[in-house]
PDB file of C-alpha atoms and ligand atoms in Angstrom:
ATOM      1  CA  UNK F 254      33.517-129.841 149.214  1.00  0.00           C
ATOM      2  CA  UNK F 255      35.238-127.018 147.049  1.00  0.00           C
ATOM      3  CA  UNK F 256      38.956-127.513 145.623  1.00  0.00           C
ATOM      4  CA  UNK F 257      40.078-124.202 147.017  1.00  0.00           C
ATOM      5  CA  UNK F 258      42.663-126.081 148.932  1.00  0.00           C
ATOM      6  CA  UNK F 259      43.554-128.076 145.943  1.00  0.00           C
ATOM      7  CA  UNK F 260      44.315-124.848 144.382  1.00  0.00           C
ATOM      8  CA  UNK F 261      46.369-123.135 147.277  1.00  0.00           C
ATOM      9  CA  UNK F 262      48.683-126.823 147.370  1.00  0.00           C
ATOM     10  CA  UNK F 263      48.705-126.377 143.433  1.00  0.00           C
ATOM     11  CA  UNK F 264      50.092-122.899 143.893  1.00  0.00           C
ATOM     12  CA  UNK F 265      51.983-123.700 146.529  1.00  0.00           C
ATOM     13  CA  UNK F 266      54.214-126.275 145.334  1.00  0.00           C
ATOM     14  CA  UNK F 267      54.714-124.353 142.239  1.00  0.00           C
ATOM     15  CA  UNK F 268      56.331-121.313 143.998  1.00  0.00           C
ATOM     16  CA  UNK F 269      59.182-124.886 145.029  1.00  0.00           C
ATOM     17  CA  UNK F 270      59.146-125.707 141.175  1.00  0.00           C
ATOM     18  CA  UNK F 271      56.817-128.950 142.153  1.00  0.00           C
ATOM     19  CA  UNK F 272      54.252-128.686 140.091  1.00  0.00           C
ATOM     20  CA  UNK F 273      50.568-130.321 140.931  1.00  0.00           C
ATOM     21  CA  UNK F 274      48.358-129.641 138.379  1.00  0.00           C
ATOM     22  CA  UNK F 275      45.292-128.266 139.854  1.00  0.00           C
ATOM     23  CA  UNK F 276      42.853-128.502 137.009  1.00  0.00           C
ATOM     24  CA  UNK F 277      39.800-129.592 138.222  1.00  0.00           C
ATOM     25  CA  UNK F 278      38.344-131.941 135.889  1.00  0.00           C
ATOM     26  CA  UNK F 279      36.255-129.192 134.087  1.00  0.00           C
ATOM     27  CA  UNK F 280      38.320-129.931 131.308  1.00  0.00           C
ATOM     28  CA  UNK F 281      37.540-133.462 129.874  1.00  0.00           C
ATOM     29  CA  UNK F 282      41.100-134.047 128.360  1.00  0.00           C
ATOM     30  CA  UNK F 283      41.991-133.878 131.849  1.00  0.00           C
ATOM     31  CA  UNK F 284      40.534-137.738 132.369  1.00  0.00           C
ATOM     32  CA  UNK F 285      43.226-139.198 130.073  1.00  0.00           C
ATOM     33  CA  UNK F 286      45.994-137.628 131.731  1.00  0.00           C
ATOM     34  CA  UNK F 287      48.483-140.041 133.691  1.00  0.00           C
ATOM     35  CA  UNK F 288      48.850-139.019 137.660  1.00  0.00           C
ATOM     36  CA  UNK F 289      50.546-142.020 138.565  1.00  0.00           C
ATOM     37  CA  UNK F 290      53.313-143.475 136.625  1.00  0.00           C
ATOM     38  CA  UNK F 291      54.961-146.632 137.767  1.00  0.00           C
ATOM     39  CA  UNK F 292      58.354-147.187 135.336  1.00  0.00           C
ATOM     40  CA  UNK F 293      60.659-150.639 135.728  1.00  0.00           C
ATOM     41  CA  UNK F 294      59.300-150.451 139.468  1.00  0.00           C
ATOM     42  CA  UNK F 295      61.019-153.054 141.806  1.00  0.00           C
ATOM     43  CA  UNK F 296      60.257-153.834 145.433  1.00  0.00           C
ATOM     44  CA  UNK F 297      63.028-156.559 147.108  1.00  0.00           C
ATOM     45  CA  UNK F 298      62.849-157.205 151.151  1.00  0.00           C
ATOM     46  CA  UNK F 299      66.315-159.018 152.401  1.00  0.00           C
ATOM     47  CA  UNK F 300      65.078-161.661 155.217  1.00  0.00           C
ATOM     48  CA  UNK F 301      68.583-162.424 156.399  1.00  0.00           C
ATOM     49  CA  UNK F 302      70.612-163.594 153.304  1.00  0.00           C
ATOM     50  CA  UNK F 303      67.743-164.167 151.584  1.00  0.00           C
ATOM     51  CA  UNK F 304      65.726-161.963 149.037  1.00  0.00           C
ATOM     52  CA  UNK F 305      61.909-161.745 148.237  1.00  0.00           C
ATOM     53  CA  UNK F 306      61.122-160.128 145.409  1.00  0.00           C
ATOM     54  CA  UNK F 307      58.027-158.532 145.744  1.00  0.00           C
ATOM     55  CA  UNK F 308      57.218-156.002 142.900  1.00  0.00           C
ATOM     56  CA  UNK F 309      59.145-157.234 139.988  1.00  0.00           C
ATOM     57  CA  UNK F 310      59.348-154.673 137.020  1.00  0.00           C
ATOM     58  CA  UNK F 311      55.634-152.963 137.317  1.00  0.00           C
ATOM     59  CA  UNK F 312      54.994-150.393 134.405  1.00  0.00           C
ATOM     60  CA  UNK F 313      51.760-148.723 134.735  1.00  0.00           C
ATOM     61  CA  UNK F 314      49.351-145.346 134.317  1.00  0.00           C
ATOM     62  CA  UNK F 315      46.677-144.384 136.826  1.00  0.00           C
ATOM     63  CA  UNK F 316      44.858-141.761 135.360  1.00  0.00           C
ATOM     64  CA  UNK F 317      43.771-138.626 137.286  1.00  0.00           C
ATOM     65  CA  UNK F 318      39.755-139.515 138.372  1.00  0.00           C
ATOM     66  CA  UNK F 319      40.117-142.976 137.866  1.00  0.00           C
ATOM     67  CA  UNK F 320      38.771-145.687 140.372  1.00  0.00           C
ATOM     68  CA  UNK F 321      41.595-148.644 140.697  1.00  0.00           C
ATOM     69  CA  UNK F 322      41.398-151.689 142.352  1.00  0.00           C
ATOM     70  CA  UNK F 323      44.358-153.661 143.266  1.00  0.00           C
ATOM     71  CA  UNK F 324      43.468-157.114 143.779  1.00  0.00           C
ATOM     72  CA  UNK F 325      45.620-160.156 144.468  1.00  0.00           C
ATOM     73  CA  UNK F 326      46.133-163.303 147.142  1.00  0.00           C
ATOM     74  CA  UNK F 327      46.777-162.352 150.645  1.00  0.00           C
ATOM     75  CA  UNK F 328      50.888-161.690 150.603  1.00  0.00           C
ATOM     76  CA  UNK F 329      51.237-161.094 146.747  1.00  0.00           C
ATOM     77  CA  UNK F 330      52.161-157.384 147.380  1.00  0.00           C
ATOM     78  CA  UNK F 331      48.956-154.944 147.621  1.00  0.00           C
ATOM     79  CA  UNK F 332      50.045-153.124 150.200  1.00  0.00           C
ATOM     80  CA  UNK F 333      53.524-152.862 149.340  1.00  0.00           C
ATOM     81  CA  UNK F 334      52.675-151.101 146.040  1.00  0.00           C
ATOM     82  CA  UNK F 335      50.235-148.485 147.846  1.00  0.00           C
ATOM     83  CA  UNK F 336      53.298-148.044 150.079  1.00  0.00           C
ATOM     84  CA  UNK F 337      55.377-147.027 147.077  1.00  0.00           C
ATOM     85  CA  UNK F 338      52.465-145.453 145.371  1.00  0.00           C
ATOM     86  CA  UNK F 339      52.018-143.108 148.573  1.00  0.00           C
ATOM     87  CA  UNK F 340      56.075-142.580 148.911  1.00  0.00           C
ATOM     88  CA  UNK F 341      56.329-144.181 152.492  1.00  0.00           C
ATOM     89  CA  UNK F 342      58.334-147.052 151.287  1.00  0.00           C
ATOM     90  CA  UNK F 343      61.576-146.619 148.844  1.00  0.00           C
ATOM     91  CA  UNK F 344      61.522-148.964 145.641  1.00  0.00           C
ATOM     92  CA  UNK F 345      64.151-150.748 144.940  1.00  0.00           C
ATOM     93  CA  UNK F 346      64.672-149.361 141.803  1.00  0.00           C
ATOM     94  CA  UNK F 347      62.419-148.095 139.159  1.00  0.00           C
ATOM     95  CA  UNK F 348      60.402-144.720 139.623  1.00  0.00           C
ATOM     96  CA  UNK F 349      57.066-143.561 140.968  1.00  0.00           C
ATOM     97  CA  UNK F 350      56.377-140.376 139.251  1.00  0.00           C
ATOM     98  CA  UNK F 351      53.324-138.271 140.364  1.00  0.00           C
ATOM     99  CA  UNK F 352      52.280-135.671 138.062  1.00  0.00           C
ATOM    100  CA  UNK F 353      55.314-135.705 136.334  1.00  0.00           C
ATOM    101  CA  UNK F 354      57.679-135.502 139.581  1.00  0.00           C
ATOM    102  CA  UNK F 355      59.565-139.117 140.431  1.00  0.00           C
ATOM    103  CA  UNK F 356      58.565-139.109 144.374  1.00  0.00           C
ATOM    104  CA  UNK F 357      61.671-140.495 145.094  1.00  0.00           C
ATOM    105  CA  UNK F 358      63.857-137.974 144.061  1.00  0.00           C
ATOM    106  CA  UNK F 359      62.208-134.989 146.718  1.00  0.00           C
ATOM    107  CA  UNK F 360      64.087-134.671 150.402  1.00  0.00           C
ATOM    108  CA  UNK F 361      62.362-136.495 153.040  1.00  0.00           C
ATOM    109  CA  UNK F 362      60.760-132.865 154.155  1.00  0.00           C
ATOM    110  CA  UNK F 363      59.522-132.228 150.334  1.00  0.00           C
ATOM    111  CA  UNK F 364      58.269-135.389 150.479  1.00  0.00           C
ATOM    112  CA  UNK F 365      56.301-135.558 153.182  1.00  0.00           C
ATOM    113  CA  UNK F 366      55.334-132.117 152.656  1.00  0.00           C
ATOM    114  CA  UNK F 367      53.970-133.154 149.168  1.00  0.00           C
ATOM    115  CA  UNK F 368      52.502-136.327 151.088  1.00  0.00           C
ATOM    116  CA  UNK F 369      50.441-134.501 153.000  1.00  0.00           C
ATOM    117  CA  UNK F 370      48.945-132.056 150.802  1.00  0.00           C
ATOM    118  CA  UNK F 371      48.615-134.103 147.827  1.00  0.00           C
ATOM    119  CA  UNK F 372      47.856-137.409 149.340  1.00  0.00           C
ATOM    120  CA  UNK F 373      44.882-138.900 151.427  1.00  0.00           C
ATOM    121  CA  UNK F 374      45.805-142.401 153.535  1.00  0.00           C
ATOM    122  CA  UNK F 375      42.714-144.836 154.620  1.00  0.00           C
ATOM    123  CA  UNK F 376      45.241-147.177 156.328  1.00  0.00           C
ATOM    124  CA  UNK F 377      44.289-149.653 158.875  1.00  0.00           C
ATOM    125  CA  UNK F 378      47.347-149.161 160.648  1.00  0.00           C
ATOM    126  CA  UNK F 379      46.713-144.975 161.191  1.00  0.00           C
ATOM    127  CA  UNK F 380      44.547-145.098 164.397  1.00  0.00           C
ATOM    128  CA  UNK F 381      42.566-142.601 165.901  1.00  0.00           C
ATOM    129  CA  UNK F 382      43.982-140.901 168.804  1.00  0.00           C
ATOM    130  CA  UNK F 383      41.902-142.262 171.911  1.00  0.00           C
ATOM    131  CA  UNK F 384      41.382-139.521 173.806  1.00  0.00           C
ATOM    132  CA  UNK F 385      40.735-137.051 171.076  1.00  0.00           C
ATOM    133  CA  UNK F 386      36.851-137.209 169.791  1.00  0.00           C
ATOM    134  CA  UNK F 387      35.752-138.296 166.292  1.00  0.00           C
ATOM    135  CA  UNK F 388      35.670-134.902 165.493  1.00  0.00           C
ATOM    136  CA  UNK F 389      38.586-133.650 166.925  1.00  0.00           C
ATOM    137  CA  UNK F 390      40.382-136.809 165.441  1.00  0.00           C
ATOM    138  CA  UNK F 391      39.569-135.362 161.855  1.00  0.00           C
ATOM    139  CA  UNK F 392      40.338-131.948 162.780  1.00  0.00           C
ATOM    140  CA  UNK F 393      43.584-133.445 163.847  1.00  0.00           C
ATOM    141  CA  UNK F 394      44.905-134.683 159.902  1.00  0.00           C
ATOM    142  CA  UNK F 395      43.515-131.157 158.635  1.00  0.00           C
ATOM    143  CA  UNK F 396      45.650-129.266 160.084  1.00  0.00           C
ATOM    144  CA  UNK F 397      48.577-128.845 157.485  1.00  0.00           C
ATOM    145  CA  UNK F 398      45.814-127.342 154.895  1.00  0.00           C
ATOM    146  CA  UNK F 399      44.727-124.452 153.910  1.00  0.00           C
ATOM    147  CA  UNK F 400      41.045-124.535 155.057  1.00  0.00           C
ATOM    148  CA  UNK F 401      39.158-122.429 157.205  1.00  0.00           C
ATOM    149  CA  UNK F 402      37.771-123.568 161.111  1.00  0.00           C
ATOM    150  CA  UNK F 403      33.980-123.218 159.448  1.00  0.00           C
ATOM    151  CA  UNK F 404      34.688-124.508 156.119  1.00  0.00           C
ATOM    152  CA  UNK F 405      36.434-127.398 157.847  1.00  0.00           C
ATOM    153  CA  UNK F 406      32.927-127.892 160.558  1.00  0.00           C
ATOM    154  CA  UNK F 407      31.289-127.850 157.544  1.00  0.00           C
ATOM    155  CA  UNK F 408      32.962-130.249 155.713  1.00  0.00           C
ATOM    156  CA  UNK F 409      33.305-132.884 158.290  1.00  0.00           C
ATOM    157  CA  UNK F 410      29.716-132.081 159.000  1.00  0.00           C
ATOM    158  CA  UNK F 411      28.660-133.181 155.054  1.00  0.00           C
ATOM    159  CA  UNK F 412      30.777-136.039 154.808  1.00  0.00           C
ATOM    160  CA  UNK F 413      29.978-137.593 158.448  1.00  0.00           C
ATOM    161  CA  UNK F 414      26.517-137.276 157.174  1.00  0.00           C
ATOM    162  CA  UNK F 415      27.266-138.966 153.794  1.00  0.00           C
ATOM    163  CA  UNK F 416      29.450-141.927 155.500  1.00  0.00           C
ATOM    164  CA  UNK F 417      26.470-142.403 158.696  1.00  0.00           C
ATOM    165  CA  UNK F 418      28.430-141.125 161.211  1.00  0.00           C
ATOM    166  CA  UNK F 419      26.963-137.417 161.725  1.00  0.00           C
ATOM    167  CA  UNK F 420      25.692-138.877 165.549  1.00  0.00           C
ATOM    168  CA  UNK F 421      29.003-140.033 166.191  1.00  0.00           C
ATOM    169  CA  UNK F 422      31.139-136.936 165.750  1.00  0.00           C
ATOM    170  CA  UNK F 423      31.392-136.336 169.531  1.00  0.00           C
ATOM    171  CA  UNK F 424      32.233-139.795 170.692  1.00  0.00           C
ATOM    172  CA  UNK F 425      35.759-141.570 171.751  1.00  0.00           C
ATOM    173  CA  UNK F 426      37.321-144.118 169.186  1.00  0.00           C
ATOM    174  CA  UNK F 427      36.885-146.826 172.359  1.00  0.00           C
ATOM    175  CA  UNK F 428      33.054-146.125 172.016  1.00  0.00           C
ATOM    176  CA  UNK F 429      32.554-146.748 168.584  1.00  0.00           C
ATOM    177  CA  UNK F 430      32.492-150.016 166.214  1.00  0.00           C
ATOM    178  CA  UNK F 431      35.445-150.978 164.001  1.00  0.00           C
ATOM    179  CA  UNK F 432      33.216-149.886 160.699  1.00  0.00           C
ATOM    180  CA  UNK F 433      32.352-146.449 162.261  1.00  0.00           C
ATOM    181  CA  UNK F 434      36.597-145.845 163.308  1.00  0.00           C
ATOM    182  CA  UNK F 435      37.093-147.101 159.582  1.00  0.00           C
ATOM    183  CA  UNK F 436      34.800-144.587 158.001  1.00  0.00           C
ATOM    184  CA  UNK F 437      35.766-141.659 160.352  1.00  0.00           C
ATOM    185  CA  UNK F 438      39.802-142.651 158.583  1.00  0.00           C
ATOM    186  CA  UNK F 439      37.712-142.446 155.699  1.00  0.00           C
ATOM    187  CA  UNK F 440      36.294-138.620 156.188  1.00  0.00           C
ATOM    188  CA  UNK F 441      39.809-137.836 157.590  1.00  0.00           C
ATOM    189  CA  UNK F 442      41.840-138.969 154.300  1.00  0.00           C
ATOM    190  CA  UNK F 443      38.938-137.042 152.343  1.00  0.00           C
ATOM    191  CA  UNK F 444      39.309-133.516 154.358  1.00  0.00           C
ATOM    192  CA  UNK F 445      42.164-131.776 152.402  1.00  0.00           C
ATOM    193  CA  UNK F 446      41.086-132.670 149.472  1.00  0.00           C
ATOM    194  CA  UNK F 447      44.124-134.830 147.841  1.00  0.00           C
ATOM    195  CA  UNK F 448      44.257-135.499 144.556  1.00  0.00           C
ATOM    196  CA  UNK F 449      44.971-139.189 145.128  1.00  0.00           C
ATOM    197  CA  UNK F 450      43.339-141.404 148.151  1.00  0.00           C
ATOM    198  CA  UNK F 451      44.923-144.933 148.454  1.00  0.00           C
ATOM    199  CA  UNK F 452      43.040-147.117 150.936  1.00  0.00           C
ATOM    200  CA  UNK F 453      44.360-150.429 151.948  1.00  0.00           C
ATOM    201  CA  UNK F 454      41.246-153.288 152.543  1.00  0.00           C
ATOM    202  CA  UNK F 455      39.196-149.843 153.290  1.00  0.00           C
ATOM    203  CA  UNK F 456      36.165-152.092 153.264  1.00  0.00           C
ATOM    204  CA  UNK F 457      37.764-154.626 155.361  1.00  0.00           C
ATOM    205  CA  UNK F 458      35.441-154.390 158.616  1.00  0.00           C
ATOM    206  CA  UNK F 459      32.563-153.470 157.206  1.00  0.00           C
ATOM    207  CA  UNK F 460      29.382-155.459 156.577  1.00  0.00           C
ATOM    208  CA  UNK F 461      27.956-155.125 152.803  1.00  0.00           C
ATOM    209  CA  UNK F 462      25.722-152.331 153.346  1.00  0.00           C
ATOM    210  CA  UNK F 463      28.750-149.591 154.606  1.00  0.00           C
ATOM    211  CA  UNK F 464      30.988-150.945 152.389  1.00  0.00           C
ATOM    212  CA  UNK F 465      28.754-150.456 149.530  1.00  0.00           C
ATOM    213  CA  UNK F 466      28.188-146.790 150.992  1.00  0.00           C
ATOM    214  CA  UNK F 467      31.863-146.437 151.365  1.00  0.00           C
ATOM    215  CA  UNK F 468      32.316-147.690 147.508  1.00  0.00           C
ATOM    216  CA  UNK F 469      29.614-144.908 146.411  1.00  0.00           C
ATOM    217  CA  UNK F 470      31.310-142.741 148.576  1.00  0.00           C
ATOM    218  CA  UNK F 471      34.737-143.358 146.537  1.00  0.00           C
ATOM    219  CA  UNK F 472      33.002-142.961 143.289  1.00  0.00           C
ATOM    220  CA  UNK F 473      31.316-140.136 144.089  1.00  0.00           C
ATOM    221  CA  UNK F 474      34.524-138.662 144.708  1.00  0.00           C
ATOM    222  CA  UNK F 475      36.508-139.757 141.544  1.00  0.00           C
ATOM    223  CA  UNK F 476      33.518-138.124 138.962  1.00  0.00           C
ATOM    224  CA  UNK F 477      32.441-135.148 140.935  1.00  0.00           C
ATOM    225  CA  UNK F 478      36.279-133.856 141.675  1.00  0.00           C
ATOM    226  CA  UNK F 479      38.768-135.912 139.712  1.00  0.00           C
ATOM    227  CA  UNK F 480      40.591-137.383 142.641  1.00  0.00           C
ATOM    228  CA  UNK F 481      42.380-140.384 141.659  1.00  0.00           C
ATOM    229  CA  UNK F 482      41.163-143.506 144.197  1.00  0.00           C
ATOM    230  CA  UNK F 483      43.840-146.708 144.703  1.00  0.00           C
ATOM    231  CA  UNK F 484      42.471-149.209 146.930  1.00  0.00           C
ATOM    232  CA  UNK F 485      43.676-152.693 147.715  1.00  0.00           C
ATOM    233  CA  UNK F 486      40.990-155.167 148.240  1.00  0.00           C
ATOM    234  CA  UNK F 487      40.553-158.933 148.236  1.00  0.00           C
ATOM    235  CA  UNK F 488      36.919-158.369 148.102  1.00  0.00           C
ATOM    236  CA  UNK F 489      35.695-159.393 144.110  1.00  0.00           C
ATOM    237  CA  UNK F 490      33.106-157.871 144.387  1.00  0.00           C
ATOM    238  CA  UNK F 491      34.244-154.249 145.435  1.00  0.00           C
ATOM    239  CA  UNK F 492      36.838-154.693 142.768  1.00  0.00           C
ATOM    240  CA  UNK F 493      34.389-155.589 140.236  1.00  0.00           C
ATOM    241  CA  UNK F 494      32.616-151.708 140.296  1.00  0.00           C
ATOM    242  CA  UNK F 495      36.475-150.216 139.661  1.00  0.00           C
ATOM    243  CA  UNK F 496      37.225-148.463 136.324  1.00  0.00           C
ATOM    244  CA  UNK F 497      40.645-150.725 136.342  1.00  0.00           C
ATOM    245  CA  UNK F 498      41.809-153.646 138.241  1.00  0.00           C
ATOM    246  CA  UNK F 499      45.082-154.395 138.486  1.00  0.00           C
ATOM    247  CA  UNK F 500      45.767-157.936 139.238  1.00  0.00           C
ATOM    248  CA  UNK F 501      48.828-158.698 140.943  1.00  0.00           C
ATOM    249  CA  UNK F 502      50.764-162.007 141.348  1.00  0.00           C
ATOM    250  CA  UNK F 503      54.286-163.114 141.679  1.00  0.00           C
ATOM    251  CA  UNK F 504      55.640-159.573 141.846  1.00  0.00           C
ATOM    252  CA  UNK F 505      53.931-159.000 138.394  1.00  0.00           C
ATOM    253  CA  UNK F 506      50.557-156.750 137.676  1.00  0.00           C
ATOM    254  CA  UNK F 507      48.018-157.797 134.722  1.00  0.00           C
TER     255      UNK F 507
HETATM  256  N1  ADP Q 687      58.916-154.847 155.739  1.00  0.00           N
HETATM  257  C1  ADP Q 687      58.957-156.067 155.212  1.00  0.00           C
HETATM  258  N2  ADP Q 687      60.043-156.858 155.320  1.00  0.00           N
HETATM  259  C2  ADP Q 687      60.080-158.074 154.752  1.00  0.00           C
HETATM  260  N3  ADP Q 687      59.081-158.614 154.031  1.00  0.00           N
HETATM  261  C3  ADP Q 687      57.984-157.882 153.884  1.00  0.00           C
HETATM  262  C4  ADP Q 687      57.837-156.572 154.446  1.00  0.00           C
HETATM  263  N4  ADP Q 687      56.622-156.080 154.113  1.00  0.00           N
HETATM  264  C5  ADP Q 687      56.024-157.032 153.375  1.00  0.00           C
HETATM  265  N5  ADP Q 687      56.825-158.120 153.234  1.00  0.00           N
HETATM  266  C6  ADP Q 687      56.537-159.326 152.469  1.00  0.00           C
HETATM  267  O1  ADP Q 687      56.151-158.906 151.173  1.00  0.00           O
HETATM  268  C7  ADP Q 687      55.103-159.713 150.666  1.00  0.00           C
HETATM  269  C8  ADP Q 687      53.920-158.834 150.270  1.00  0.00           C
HETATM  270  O2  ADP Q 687      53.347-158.286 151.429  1.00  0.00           O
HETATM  271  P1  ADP Q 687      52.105-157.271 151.361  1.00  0.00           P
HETATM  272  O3  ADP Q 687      52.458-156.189 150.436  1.00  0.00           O
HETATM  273  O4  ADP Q 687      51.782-156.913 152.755  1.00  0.00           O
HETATM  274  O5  ADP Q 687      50.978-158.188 150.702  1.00  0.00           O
HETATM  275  P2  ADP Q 687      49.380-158.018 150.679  1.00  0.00           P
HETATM  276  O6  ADP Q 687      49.066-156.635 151.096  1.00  0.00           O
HETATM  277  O7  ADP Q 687      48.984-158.331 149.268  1.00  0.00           O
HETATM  278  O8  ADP Q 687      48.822-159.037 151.620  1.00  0.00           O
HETATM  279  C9  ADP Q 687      54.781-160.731 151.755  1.00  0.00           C
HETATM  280  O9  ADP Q 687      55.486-161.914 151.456  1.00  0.00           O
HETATM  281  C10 ADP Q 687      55.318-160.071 152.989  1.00  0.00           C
HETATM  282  O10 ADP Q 687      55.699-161.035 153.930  1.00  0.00           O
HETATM  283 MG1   MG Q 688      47.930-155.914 152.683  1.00  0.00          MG
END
């Protein structure tokens, strides 16, 4: 895996006066800098005349190549803040500023634009498309990058290899375990290269072996390229091997 791509989104965005830094992490000062900051963030759902607050005045920092775990009781708002995080839910108020851009404030097109070049999803809720194969499936969430048809083969090729799945590449989604369609979401998010990868439970279906891979995988990832990681687990464990764990309960994060 190169950052070429990186690179081209980093120039890319500039020529829109968005900047993504594109510094690769050759640079140690580069570790302390913020990607991700979270100011006076609010979250509020209205269930009829009611209101649940569910993020309630989050301040944080995620810095770029981190590992994060967000950990917290089944409801308490994990997945909300990686939708915020990832700009497919609105806050209520308060700002999620990536590389020194609030999200928030770019046009639906900018923002998905910038969504899908700076920004890899592991959600359980993105399936695989069942007539497509594995491969073509990853192919599929390429597309939008800069990145050549071999480079790409090649690429899918590596990771499939690192993640077990290298056998798989030509089978259907119906002919393949829940684990396997989880780490092929896995390669998928990884493909373009984003600077940030937010996974929600991405070890969720997977016995302790593949998750562990998938954990190496993750931190492989964060050291060797600088990506930023966010994932929202339940799992101790998992969350134990994070650089930072962000606890979160009653709309609050410690
Ligand atoms: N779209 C929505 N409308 C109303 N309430 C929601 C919505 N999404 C989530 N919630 C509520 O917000 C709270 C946090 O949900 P969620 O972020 O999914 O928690 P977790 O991922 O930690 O299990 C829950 O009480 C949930 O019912
Ligand atoms: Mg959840």
């Amino acid at each position: 895996m190169d950052n070429s791509d990186l690179a081209n989104i980093g120039s890319d965005l500039d020529n829109e006066n968005m900047t993504i830094n594109n510094d690769n992490g050759h640079n140690d000062a580069a570790l302390s800098r913020p990607v991700i900051q979270l100011e006076h963030l609010f979250k509020e759902y209205k269930l009829g005349k009611q209101r649940i607050s569910v993020i309630d005045d989050v301040n944080l920092n995620i810095l770029e190549g981190e590992f994060v775990a967000i950990v917290g009781a089944s409801g308490s708002g994990k997945s909300t803040l990686l939708h915020l995080l990832g700009g497919l839910d609105k806050p209520s108020q308060g700002r999620v500023i990536i590389d020194g851009q609030d999200i928030n404030k770019l046009s639906d097109s900018r923002l998905s634009k910038f969504r899908n070049q700076a920004i890899g999803f592991i959600f359980q809720s993105f399936y695989l498309q069942p007539f497509l194969t594995l491969r073509q499936n990853i192919e599929v969430a390429s597309m939008p990058a800069r990145i050549n048809k071999k480079e790409r083969r090649q690429k899918i090729d590596d990771l499939a290899k690192q993640v077990d799945l290298y056998d798989r590449l030509k089978h259907r989604p119906r002919e393949l375990s829940g684990g396997q369609i989880q780490r092929a979401a896995i390669i998928r998010a990884l493909l373009n290269n984003p600077k940030i990868i937010l996974a929600d439970e991405p070890t969720g279906n997977l016995d302790s072996k593949n998750s562990q891979d998938v954990i190496s995988l993750f931190k492989d990832i964060c050291s060797q390229y600088k990506t930023t990681v966010i994932i929202a687990t339940h799992d101790q464990e998992i969350a134990s091997q994070a650089d930072h764990i962000i606890t979160i309960k009653d709309g609050k994060i410690s």
